[in-house]
């Protein structure tokens, strides 16, 4: 029998009917793909048209594919260009421009027509326009001021806790009422989560602002310090002799805000401090190894070691440099080469950087500091720029336990002293113990503790730190 005679036309129809759901699903999937393809094509076309229209307005624009966009690759440029001004300045400018800065896409055609009309009018005044553009260009090329009225007002509202002065008194045996805290640079290359300034200061990886001369900075810093001391005159509990002493600055802590070592004339500034018989304590964030090597001797050089791994350092300090970790390590190596008194400053943030003891021990061996200052983080209030809370502040017992375990991993160091009220402990290298007569204290240590510090000829300090002290150390260490 012929197979065609037995073929039933209804069989394939029945099969299609039975599998109709799979067919519908396939058709729906294909139709969805077609719709998505059309949307993507139209979006790309619209983005290109919109970019061309914005370009005609003489505004910078770039079409970026979000699939290939990595925020880390553009972090440095965005921080320097967008965050060069503070949030306070931006909020102030938004109030002034909110009424005219928004352009509806539907009105873009009218805007373009108006711009073309203005261009034709400007073309008739080419001579005057050329002069105006030249003036604007020259003004734009000038570096802007680091501190603006809005920034000054924002920083003035913030009050610094007296922890540093307590540490100066208890640990360093300083006359803290004669210590001035200042900085020649508000800018910083990090955005640390525990920054007590709540990121109101400018950020950047290099100096690009107007620069005040070192003598002017020092003169005004001393005047402001004296004006602050004057406010305590007649206050109950203030001793008259201490008040008079406080009017004469004897120590200067360059750690108020920002990164002091970014200041191009930092060596001149330090030299002026010493010429005024003022000791210098400089704190750097370990992101400028070349500047650390070029820094002239200071009384005491601090390096902030906020984490011991690349991941945690990026999370806590939020640095702008892409090669931040290598810069961090190079800074510690540069510190080891400095023939002067050096200090690691560790800030413990609970649940963030308190479980990296072995890595911290390796960093200690890398920089070989004379002292290691370990303190619990200070909570400075809620901030939209940080997720830090009181839960991240370690108890003093936890800081003590961390220090005890760390000292067990670095046999050349031991706990020197403890200040519970400041939630801080000091670890010292055994070579700086004053009870060891066979070793000399760390370079500059005897100058700091000697009451005749201010009477030394400070022009010889660089020579003493670089040549004499290392030589004597080598001799006295021999059996």
CSV table of C-alpha atoms in Angstrom, one decimal:
chain,number,residue,atom,x,y,z
A,1,UNK,CA,0.0,0.0,0.0
A,2,UNK,CA,1.2,3.5,-0.9
A,3,UNK,CA,2.3,5.4,2.4
A,4,UNK,CA,0.7,8.5,0.9
A,5,UNK,CA,-2.6,6.8,1.0
A,6,UNK,CA,-2.3,6.1,4.7
A,7,UNK,CA,-0.9,9.5,5.6
A,8,UNK,CA,-3.3,11.4,7.9
A,9,UNK,CA,-3.2,15.2,7.6
A,10,UNK,CA,-4.6,15.6,11.1
A,11,UNK,CA,-1.5,14.0,12.8
A,12,UNK,CA,0.9,16.9,12.6
A,13,UNK,CA,-1.9,19.3,13.6
A,14,UNK,CA,-2.6,17.2,16.6
A,15,UNK,CA,1.2,17.3,17.5
A,16,UNK,CA,1.3,21.0,17.1
A,17,UNK,CA,-1.8,21.4,19.3
A,18,UNK,CA,-0.3,19.1,22.0
A,19,UNK,CA,3.0,21.1,22.0
A,20,UNK,CA,1.4,24.5,21.5
A,21,UNK,CA,2.7,25.8,24.9
A,22,UNK,CA,6.3,25.2,23.8
A,23,UNK,CA,5.7,26.9,20.5
A,24,UNK,CA,4.1,29.9,22.3
A,25,UNK,CA,7.1,30.1,24.6
A,26,UNK,CA,9.6,30.0,21.8
A,27,UNK,CA,7.7,32.7,19.9
A,28,UNK,CA,7.5,34.9,23.0
A,29,UNK,CA,11.2,34.4,23.7
A,30,UNK,CA,12.2,35.4,20.2
A,31,UNK,CA,9.9,38.4,20.2
A,32,UNK,CA,11.4,39.5,23.5
A,33,UNK,CA,14.9,39.3,22.1
A,34,UNK,CA,13.8,41.4,19.1
A,35,UNK,CA,12.3,44.0,21.5
A,36,UNK,CA,15.5,44.2,23.6
A,37,UNK,CA,17.6,44.5,20.5
A,38,UNK,CA,15.5,47.4,19.2
A,39,UNK,CA,15.7,49.1,22.6
A,40,UNK,CA,19.5,48.8,22.8
A,41,UNK,CA,19.9,50.1,19.2
A,42,UNK,CA,17.6,53.0,19.9
A,43,UNK,CA,19.4,53.9,23.2
A,44,UNK,CA,22.8,53.9,21.6
A,45,UNK,CA,21.4,56.1,18.8
A,46,UNK,CA,19.7,58.4,21.2
A,47,UNK,CA,22.9,58.6,23.3
A,48,UNK,CA,24.9,59.6,20.2
A,49,UNK,CA,22.4,62.2,19.2
A,50,UNK,CA,22.2,63.6,22.7
A,51,UNK,CA,26.0,63.7,23.0
A,52,UNK,CA,26.2,65.6,19.7
A,53,UNK,CA,23.7,68.1,20.9
A,54,UNK,CA,25.5,68.7,24.2
A,55,UNK,CA,28.8,69.1,22.4
A,56,UNK,CA,27.3,71.8,20.3
A,57,UNK,CA,26.7,73.7,23.6
A,58,UNK,CA,30.5,73.7,24.2
A,59,UNK,CA,30.1,71.3,27.1
A,60,UNK,CA,32.4,68.3,27.7
A,61,UNK,CA,30.7,65.0,27.1
A,62,UNK,CA,31.6,61.4,26.6
A,63,UNK,CA,29.5,58.3,25.7
A,64,UNK,CA,30.5,55.4,28.0
A,65,UNK,CA,29.3,51.8,27.8
A,66,UNK,CA,28.4,50.8,31.3
A,67,UNK,CA,29.3,47.2,30.6
A,68,UNK,CA,32.9,48.2,30.2
A,69,UNK,CA,32.8,50.9,32.9
A,70,UNK,CA,34.9,50.2,36.0
A,71,UNK,CA,34.5,52.8,38.7
A,72,UNK,CA,38.0,52.2,40.1
A,73,UNK,CA,39.5,53.2,36.8
A,74,UNK,CA,38.0,56.6,37.0
A,75,UNK,CA,38.2,57.1,40.8
A,76,UNK,CA,41.2,59.3,40.6
A,77,UNK,CA,39.9,61.6,37.9
A,78,UNK,CA,36.5,61.9,39.6
A,79,UNK,CA,37.9,62.7,43.0
A,80,UNK,CA,40.2,65.4,41.7
A,81,UNK,CA,37.7,67.0,39.3
A,82,UNK,CA,34.4,66.5,41.1
A,83,UNK,CA,35.5,66.4,44.8
A,84,UNK,CA,38.0,69.2,44.5
A,85,UNK,CA,35.3,71.3,46.1
A,86,UNK,CA,33.7,70.3,49.3
A,87,UNK,CA,30.1,69.3,49.9
A,88,UNK,CA,29.4,72.6,51.6
A,89,UNK,CA,30.5,74.6,48.6
A,90,UNK,CA,28.5,72.4,46.3
A,91,UNK,CA,25.4,72.7,48.3
A,92,UNK,CA,25.8,76.5,48.4
A,93,UNK,CA,26.2,76.7,44.6
A,94,UNK,CA,23.2,74.4,44.1
A,95,UNK,CA,21.0,76.9,45.9
A,96,UNK,CA,22.0,79.7,43.4
A,97,UNK,CA,21.8,77.6,40.2
A,98,UNK,CA,18.9,75.3,40.9
A,99,UNK,CA,16.5,77.6,39.0
A,100,UNK,CA,18.5,77.7,35.7
A,101,UNK,CA,20.8,74.7,35.5
A,102,UNK,CA,18.2,72.0,34.6
A,103,UNK,CA,17.4,71.6,30.9
A,104,UNK,CA,14.4,69.5,29.8
A,105,UNK,CA,15.2,67.2,26.8
A,106,UNK,CA,12.0,68.3,25.1
A,107,UNK,CA,13.3,71.9,25.2
A,108,UNK,CA,16.7,71.0,23.8
A,109,UNK,CA,15.8,72.1,20.3
A,110,UNK,CA,14.8,75.5,21.5
A,111,UNK,CA,18.0,75.8,23.5
A,112,UNK,CA,20.1,74.8,20.5
A,113,UNK,CA,18.4,77.5,18.3
A,114,UNK,CA,19.0,80.1,21.0
A,115,UNK,CA,22.6,79.1,21.3
A,116,UNK,CA,23.1,79.3,17.5
A,117,UNK,CA,21.6,82.8,17.6
A,118,UNK,CA,23.9,83.9,20.3
A,119,UNK,CA,26.9,82.5,18.4
A,120,UNK,CA,25.9,84.6,15.4
A,121,UNK,CA,25.7,87.7,17.6
A,122,UNK,CA,29.0,86.9,19.1
A,123,UNK,CA,30.6,86.5,15.7
A,124,UNK,CA,29.8,90.2,15.0
A,125,UNK,CA,31.8,91.1,18.1
A,126,UNK,CA,34.8,88.9,17.4
A,127,UNK,CA,37.4,91.4,18.7
A,128,UNK,CA,35.8,91.9,22.0
A,129,UNK,CA,35.0,88.2,22.4
A,130,UNK,CA,38.7,87.3,21.8
A,131,UNK,CA,39.8,89.6,24.5
A,132,UNK,CA,37.2,88.2,26.9
A,133,UNK,CA,38.0,84.6,26.2
A,134,UNK,CA,41.7,85.3,26.8
A,135,UNK,CA,41.0,86.9,30.1
A,136,UNK,CA,38.7,84.0,31.2
A,137,UNK,CA,41.4,81.5,30.1
A,138,UNK,CA,44.1,83.2,32.1
A,139,UNK,CA,41.8,83.3,35.1
A,140,UNK,CA,40.9,79.6,34.7
A,141,UNK,CA,44.6,78.6,34.5
A,142,UNK,CA,45.3,80.2,37.8
A,143,UNK,CA,45.3,77.8,40.8
A,144,UNK,CA,42.3,78.2,43.0
A,145,UNK,CA,42.4,78.9,46.7
A,146,UNK,CA,42.5,75.9,48.9
A,147,UNK,CA,40.1,77.3,51.5
A,148,UNK,CA,37.0,79.2,50.6
A,149,UNK,CA,34.6,81.2,52.8
A,150,UNK,CA,32.1,78.3,52.8
A,151,UNK,CA,34.9,75.8,53.7
A,152,UNK,CA,36.3,78.0,56.4
A,153,UNK,CA,32.8,78.3,58.0
A,154,UNK,CA,32.3,74.5,57.8
A,155,UNK,CA,35.7,73.7,59.4
A,156,UNK,CA,35.3,76.3,62.1
A,157,UNK,CA,32.1,74.6,63.3
A,158,UNK,CA,34.0,71.4,63.9
A,159,UNK,CA,35.6,71.1,67.3
A,160,UNK,CA,38.7,68.9,67.8
A,161,UNK,CA,38.7,66.7,70.8
A,162,UNK,CA,41.6,67.2,73.2
A,163,UNK,CA,42.8,63.6,72.9
A,164,UNK,CA,46.1,64.6,71.2
A,165,UNK,CA,47.0,67.0,74.0
A,166,UNK,CA,46.3,64.4,76.6
A,167,UNK,CA,48.7,62.0,74.8
A,168,UNK,CA,51.3,64.7,74.5
A,169,UNK,CA,51.1,65.2,78.3
A,170,UNK,CA,51.0,61.6,79.4
A,171,UNK,CA,53.1,59.8,76.8
A,172,UNK,CA,55.6,62.4,75.6
A,173,UNK,CA,55.9,64.4,78.8
A,174,UNK,CA,55.1,67.6,76.8
A,175,UNK,CA,53.8,70.8,78.1
A,176,UNK,CA,50.6,70.4,76.1
A,177,UNK,CA,49.3,73.9,76.9
A,178,UNK,CA,52.3,75.1,74.8
A,179,UNK,CA,51.6,72.8,71.9
A,180,UNK,CA,50.1,74.3,68.7
A,181,UNK,CA,48.3,72.0,66.3
A,182,UNK,CA,48.2,73.2,62.7
A,183,UNK,CA,48.8,72.1,59.1
A,184,UNK,CA,50.1,73.8,55.9
A,185,UNK,CA,47.8,71.7,53.8
A,186,UNK,CA,44.1,71.0,54.1
A,187,UNK,CA,44.2,68.6,51.1
A,188,UNK,CA,44.6,64.8,51.5
A,189,UNK,CA,45.0,61.8,49.2
A,190,UNK,CA,42.8,59.6,51.4
A,191,UNK,CA,39.1,59.7,52.5
A,192,UNK,CA,39.5,57.7,55.7
A,193,UNK,CA,36.2,56.4,57.2
A,194,UNK,CA,37.2,57.8,60.7
A,195,UNK,CA,38.3,61.3,59.5
A,196,UNK,CA,37.0,63.7,62.1
A,197,UNK,CA,36.6,66.4,59.5
A,198,UNK,CA,33.8,64.3,57.8
A,199,UNK,CA,35.5,64.9,54.4
A,200,UNK,CA,34.9,68.7,54.3
A,201,UNK,CA,38.5,69.3,53.2
A,202,UNK,CA,39.6,69.1,49.6
A,203,UNK,CA,41.2,66.0,48.2
A,204,UNK,CA,43.9,65.4,45.5
A,205,UNK,CA,47.0,63.5,44.7
A,206,UNK,CA,49.2,66.6,44.1
A,207,UNK,CA,49.3,70.2,45.0
A,208,UNK,CA,47.2,72.3,42.7
A,209,UNK,CA,46.0,75.2,44.8
A,210,UNK,CA,47.3,78.7,45.6
A,211,UNK,CA,50.2,78.4,48.0
A,212,UNK,CA,50.8,80.6,51.0
A,213,UNK,CA,54.4,81.2,52.0
A,214,UNK,CA,55.8,79.3,55.0
A,215,UNK,CA,56.5,82.5,57.1
A,216,UNK,CA,52.9,83.7,56.6
A,217,UNK,CA,51.4,80.3,57.6
A,218,UNK,CA,53.6,80.2,60.7
A,219,UNK,CA,52.9,83.8,61.7
A,220,UNK,CA,49.1,83.4,61.4
A,221,UNK,CA,49.1,80.0,63.0
A,222,UNK,CA,50.9,81.4,66.1
A,223,UNK,CA,48.5,84.3,66.2
A,224,UNK,CA,45.4,82.1,66.0
A,225,UNK,CA,46.9,79.8,68.7
A,226,UNK,CA,47.4,82.8,71.0
A,227,UNK,CA,43.9,84.1,70.3
A,228,UNK,CA,42.5,80.7,71.3
A,229,UNK,CA,44.5,80.7,74.5
A,230,UNK,CA,43.3,84.2,75.4
A,231,UNK,CA,39.8,82.9,75.6
A,232,UNK,CA,40.8,81.0,78.8
A,233,UNK,CA,41.9,84.1,80.7
A,234,UNK,CA,40.0,84.3,83.9
A,235,UNK,CA,38.3,81.0,83.6
A,236,UNK,CA,38.0,79.1,86.9
A,237,UNK,CA,40.7,76.5,87.2
A,238,UNK,CA,43.1,78.0,84.8
A,239,UNK,CA,46.5,78.8,86.4
A,240,UNK,CA,47.9,82.2,85.7
A,241,UNK,CA,51.4,80.9,85.1
A,242,UNK,CA,50.2,78.2,82.8
A,243,UNK,CA,48.1,80.8,80.9
A,244,UNK,CA,51.2,82.9,80.4
A,245,UNK,CA,53.3,79.9,79.3
A,246,UNK,CA,50.6,78.9,76.8
A,247,UNK,CA,51.1,82.2,74.9
A,248,UNK,CA,54.6,81.0,73.9
A,249,UNK,CA,54.5,78.0,71.5
A,250,UNK,CA,57.1,75.4,72.2
A,251,UNK,CA,55.8,72.4,70.2
A,252,UNK,CA,53.9,72.1,66.9
A,253,UNK,CA,51.9,69.1,65.8
A,254,UNK,CA,51.4,69.0,62.0
A,255,UNK,CA,48.4,66.7,62.2
A,256,UNK,CA,45.3,68.9,62.3
A,257,UNK,CA,43.8,67.9,59.0
A,258,UNK,CA,44.9,66.9,55.5
A,259,UNK,CA,48.4,65.8,54.4
A,260,UNK,CA,51.1,68.2,55.6
A,261,UNK,CA,53.8,66.6,53.5
A,262,UNK,CA,51.9,67.6,50.3
A,263,UNK,CA,52.8,71.2,50.9
A,264,UNK,CA,55.6,72.0,48.5
A,265,UNK,CA,57.5,74.2,51.0
A,266,UNK,CA,57.2,71.7,53.9
A,267,UNK,CA,61.0,71.7,54.5
A,268,UNK,CA,61.1,75.5,54.7
A,269,UNK,CA,58.2,75.5,57.1
A,270,UNK,CA,59.8,72.9,59.4
A,271,UNK,CA,63.0,74.9,59.3
A,272,UNK,CA,61.2,78.0,60.4
A,273,UNK,CA,59.7,76.1,63.3
A,274,UNK,CA,63.1,75.1,64.5
A,275,UNK,CA,64.5,78.6,64.0
A,276,UNK,CA,61.7,79.7,66.3
A,277,UNK,CA,62.8,77.1,68.8
A,278,UNK,CA,59.6,75.0,68.3
A,279,UNK,CA,59.8,71.3,68.1
A,280,UNK,CA,58.0,69.6,65.1
A,281,UNK,CA,55.8,66.5,65.0
A,282,UNK,CA,54.7,65.6,61.5
A,283,UNK,CA,52.0,63.0,60.6
A,284,UNK,CA,51.8,61.5,57.1
A,285,UNK,CA,49.4,59.0,55.6
A,286,UNK,CA,52.0,56.9,53.9
A,287,UNK,CA,51.1,57.7,50.3
A,288,UNK,CA,54.0,59.9,49.4
A,289,UNK,CA,57.3,57.9,49.7
A,290,UNK,CA,59.4,60.3,47.7
A,291,UNK,CA,58.3,63.3,49.9
A,292,UNK,CA,59.2,61.2,53.0
A,293,UNK,CA,62.7,60.6,51.7
A,294,UNK,CA,63.1,64.3,50.8
A,295,UNK,CA,61.8,65.5,54.1
A,296,UNK,CA,64.4,67.2,56.3
A,297,UNK,CA,64.7,65.9,59.9
A,298,UNK,CA,61.8,66.7,62.2
A,299,UNK,CA,61.6,66.2,65.9
A,300,UNK,CA,59.3,63.2,65.4
A,301,UNK,CA,57.9,61.6,62.2
A,302,UNK,CA,54.6,59.7,62.4
A,303,UNK,CA,53.2,57.4,59.7
A,304,UNK,CA,49.6,56.3,59.9
A,305,UNK,CA,49.3,52.6,59.5
A,306,UNK,CA,45.5,52.1,59.4
A,307,UNK,CA,45.5,48.6,58.0
A,308,UNK,CA,47.9,45.8,57.2
A,309,UNK,CA,46.5,44.3,54.0
A,310,UNK,CA,45.7,45.8,50.7
A,311,UNK,CA,42.0,45.1,51.0
A,312,UNK,CA,41.5,46.5,54.4
A,313,UNK,CA,43.6,49.6,53.6
A,314,UNK,CA,41.4,50.3,50.6
A,315,UNK,CA,38.3,49.9,52.7
A,316,UNK,CA,39.4,52.1,55.6
A,317,UNK,CA,41.5,54.8,54.0
A,318,UNK,CA,39.8,54.9,50.6
A,319,UNK,CA,42.9,56.2,48.9
A,320,UNK,CA,42.8,58.1,45.6
A,321,UNK,CA,46.0,56.6,44.2
A,322,UNK,CA,45.6,53.5,42.1
A,323,UNK,CA,48.9,52.2,43.3
A,324,UNK,CA,48.1,53.0,46.9
A,325,UNK,CA,49.4,49.7,48.3
A,326,UNK,CA,52.8,50.0,46.7
A,327,UNK,CA,53.1,53.6,47.8
A,328,UNK,CA,52.2,52.5,51.3
A,329,UNK,CA,54.9,49.9,51.4
A,330,UNK,CA,57.5,52.2,49.9
A,331,UNK,CA,56.6,54.9,52.5
A,332,UNK,CA,57.3,52.4,55.3
A,333,UNK,CA,60.6,51.5,53.7
A,334,UNK,CA,61.5,55.2,53.4
A,335,UNK,CA,60.7,55.6,57.1
A,336,UNK,CA,63.2,52.9,57.9
A,337,UNK,CA,65.9,54.9,56.1
A,338,UNK,CA,65.2,58.1,58.1
A,339,UNK,CA,67.9,58.7,60.8
A,340,UNK,CA,65.5,60.2,63.3
A,341,UNK,CA,62.8,59.3,65.7
A,342,UNK,CA,59.9,57.5,63.9
A,343,UNK,CA,56.5,56.4,65.0
A,344,UNK,CA,53.8,54.1,63.6
A,345,UNK,CA,50.3,55.2,64.4
A,346,UNK,CA,47.7,52.4,64.4
A,347,UNK,CA,44.0,53.2,64.7
A,348,UNK,CA,41.9,50.2,65.5
A,349,UNK,CA,38.5,50.0,64.0
A,350,UNK,CA,36.5,47.1,65.5
A,351,UNK,CA,35.4,44.5,62.9
A,352,UNK,CA,37.6,46.2,60.2
A,353,UNK,CA,41.3,45.9,61.1
A,354,UNK,CA,41.8,44.2,64.5
A,355,UNK,CA,42.3,40.7,63.2
A,356,UNK,CA,45.5,41.2,61.2
A,357,UNK,CA,48.2,40.7,63.8
A,358,UNK,CA,50.7,38.7,61.8
A,359,UNK,CA,50.4,41.2,58.9
A,360,UNK,CA,51.0,44.1,61.3
A,361,UNK,CA,54.1,42.4,62.6
A,362,UNK,CA,55.5,42.2,59.1
A,363,UNK,CA,54.9,45.9,58.5
A,364,UNK,CA,56.7,46.7,61.8
A,365,UNK,CA,59.7,44.8,60.6
A,366,UNK,CA,59.5,46.7,57.3
A,367,UNK,CA,59.7,50.2,58.8
A,368,UNK,CA,61.4,49.5,62.1
A,369,UNK,CA,59.8,52.4,63.9
A,370,UNK,CA,61.1,53.6,67.3
A,371,UNK,CA,57.6,53.7,68.7
A,372,UNK,CA,54.2,52.2,67.8
A,373,UNK,CA,51.2,54.1,69.1
A,374,UNK,CA,48.0,52.0,69.1
A,375,UNK,CA,44.7,53.7,69.9
A,376,UNK,CA,41.0,52.8,69.4
A,377,UNK,CA,39.2,54.8,66.8
A,378,UNK,CA,37.3,57.9,68.0
A,379,UNK,CA,33.7,58.2,66.9
A,380,UNK,CA,33.1,61.7,65.7
A,381,UNK,CA,29.4,61.5,65.0
A,382,UNK,CA,27.2,60.4,62.2
A,383,UNK,CA,28.3,61.3,58.7
A,384,UNK,CA,26.9,60.6,55.2
A,385,UNK,CA,30.5,60.0,54.0
A,386,UNK,CA,31.1,57.1,56.4
A,387,UNK,CA,29.3,54.1,57.9
A,388,UNK,CA,31.3,54.2,61.1
A,389,UNK,CA,29.3,53.8,64.3
A,390,UNK,CA,29.9,53.5,68.0
A,391,UNK,CA,29.9,49.7,67.5
A,392,UNK,CA,33.2,50.1,65.6
A,393,UNK,CA,34.9,51.7,68.7
A,394,UNK,CA,36.9,49.0,70.6
A,395,UNK,CA,36.8,48.8,74.4
A,396,UNK,CA,40.1,49.6,76.1
A,397,UNK,CA,40.4,45.9,77.1
A,398,UNK,CA,40.2,44.9,73.5
A,399,UNK,CA,43.0,47.4,72.6
A,400,UNK,CA,45.1,46.1,75.4
A,401,UNK,CA,44.6,42.5,74.2
A,402,UNK,CA,45.5,43.5,70.7
A,403,UNK,CA,48.7,45.2,71.8
A,404,UNK,CA,49.7,42.3,74.0
A,405,UNK,CA,49.3,39.8,71.2
A,406,UNK,CA,51.2,42.1,68.8
A,407,UNK,CA,54.1,42.6,71.1
A,408,UNK,CA,54.3,38.8,71.3
A,409,UNK,CA,55.0,38.7,67.6
A,410,UNK,CA,57.7,41.5,67.6
A,411,UNK,CA,60.3,40.5,70.2
A,412,UNK,CA,62.4,43.7,69.8
A,413,UNK,CA,59.5,45.8,71.2
A,414,UNK,CA,57.7,46.0,74.5
A,415,UNK,CA,54.8,48.0,76.0
A,416,UNK,CA,56.1,51.3,77.3
A,417,UNK,CA,53.0,52.9,78.8
A,418,UNK,CA,49.2,52.9,78.8
A,419,UNK,CA,46.6,55.7,79.0
A,420,UNK,CA,43.1,54.2,79.5
A,421,UNK,CA,41.3,57.5,79.3
A,422,UNK,CA,42.6,58.0,75.8
A,423,UNK,CA,42.1,54.3,74.9
A,424,UNK,CA,45.8,54.2,73.8
A,425,UNK,CA,48.9,52.2,74.4
A,426,UNK,CA,52.5,53.0,73.4
A,427,UNK,CA,54.9,50.2,72.2
A,428,UNK,CA,58.6,51.1,72.2
A,429,UNK,CA,61.6,49.5,70.7
A,430,UNK,CA,63.9,48.1,73.4
A,431,UNK,CA,66.8,50.3,72.1
A,432,UNK,CA,65.1,53.5,73.3
A,433,UNK,CA,64.7,52.4,76.9
A,434,UNK,CA,66.4,55.0,79.1
A,435,UNK,CA,67.2,52.4,81.7
A,436,UNK,CA,69.7,50.7,79.2
A,437,UNK,CA,72.9,52.7,79.6
A,438,UNK,CA,74.7,50.7,76.9
A,439,UNK,CA,72.4,52.0,74.2
A,440,UNK,CA,71.6,55.6,73.1
A,441,UNK,CA,68.0,56.6,72.9
A,442,UNK,CA,66.5,56.9,69.5
A,443,UNK,CA,67.8,59.8,67.3
A,444,UNK,CA,66.6,63.1,68.7
A,445,UNK,CA,65.1,61.5,71.8
A,446,UNK,CA,67.6,63.2,74.1
A,447,UNK,CA,66.9,66.5,72.4
A,448,UNK,CA,63.2,66.1,73.0
A,449,UNK,CA,63.5,65.2,76.7
A,450,UNK,CA,66.2,67.7,77.4
A,451,UNK,CA,64.9,70.9,78.9
A,452,UNK,CA,67.6,72.8,77.0
A,453,UNK,CA,66.1,71.8,73.6
A,454,UNK,CA,65.2,75.4,72.7
A,455,UNK,CA,68.8,76.6,73.4
A,456,UNK,CA,70.5,74.3,70.9
A,457,UNK,CA,71.7,75.6,67.7
A,458,UNK,CA,69.0,73.9,65.5
A,459,UNK,CA,71.0,74.4,62.4
A,460,UNK,CA,73.2,71.5,63.6
A,461,UNK,CA,70.3,69.1,64.1
A,462,UNK,CA,70.3,67.8,60.6
A,463,UNK,CA,74.0,66.9,60.9
A,464,UNK,CA,73.5,65.3,64.3
A,465,UNK,CA,70.6,63.2,63.2
A,466,UNK,CA,72.2,62.1,60.0
A,467,UNK,CA,75.8,61.4,61.1
A,468,UNK,CA,76.5,61.6,64.8
A,469,UNK,CA,73.7,59.6,66.3
A,470,UNK,CA,73.9,56.6,64.0
A,471,UNK,CA,77.7,56.5,64.6
A,472,UNK,CA,77.3,56.6,68.4
A,473,UNK,CA,74.5,54.0,68.3
A,474,UNK,CA,76.8,51.5,66.5
A,475,UNK,CA,79.6,52.1,69.0
A,476,UNK,CA,77.5,51.8,72.2
A,477,UNK,CA,75.7,48.7,71.0
A,478,UNK,CA,78.9,46.7,70.9
A,479,UNK,CA,79.6,44.4,73.9
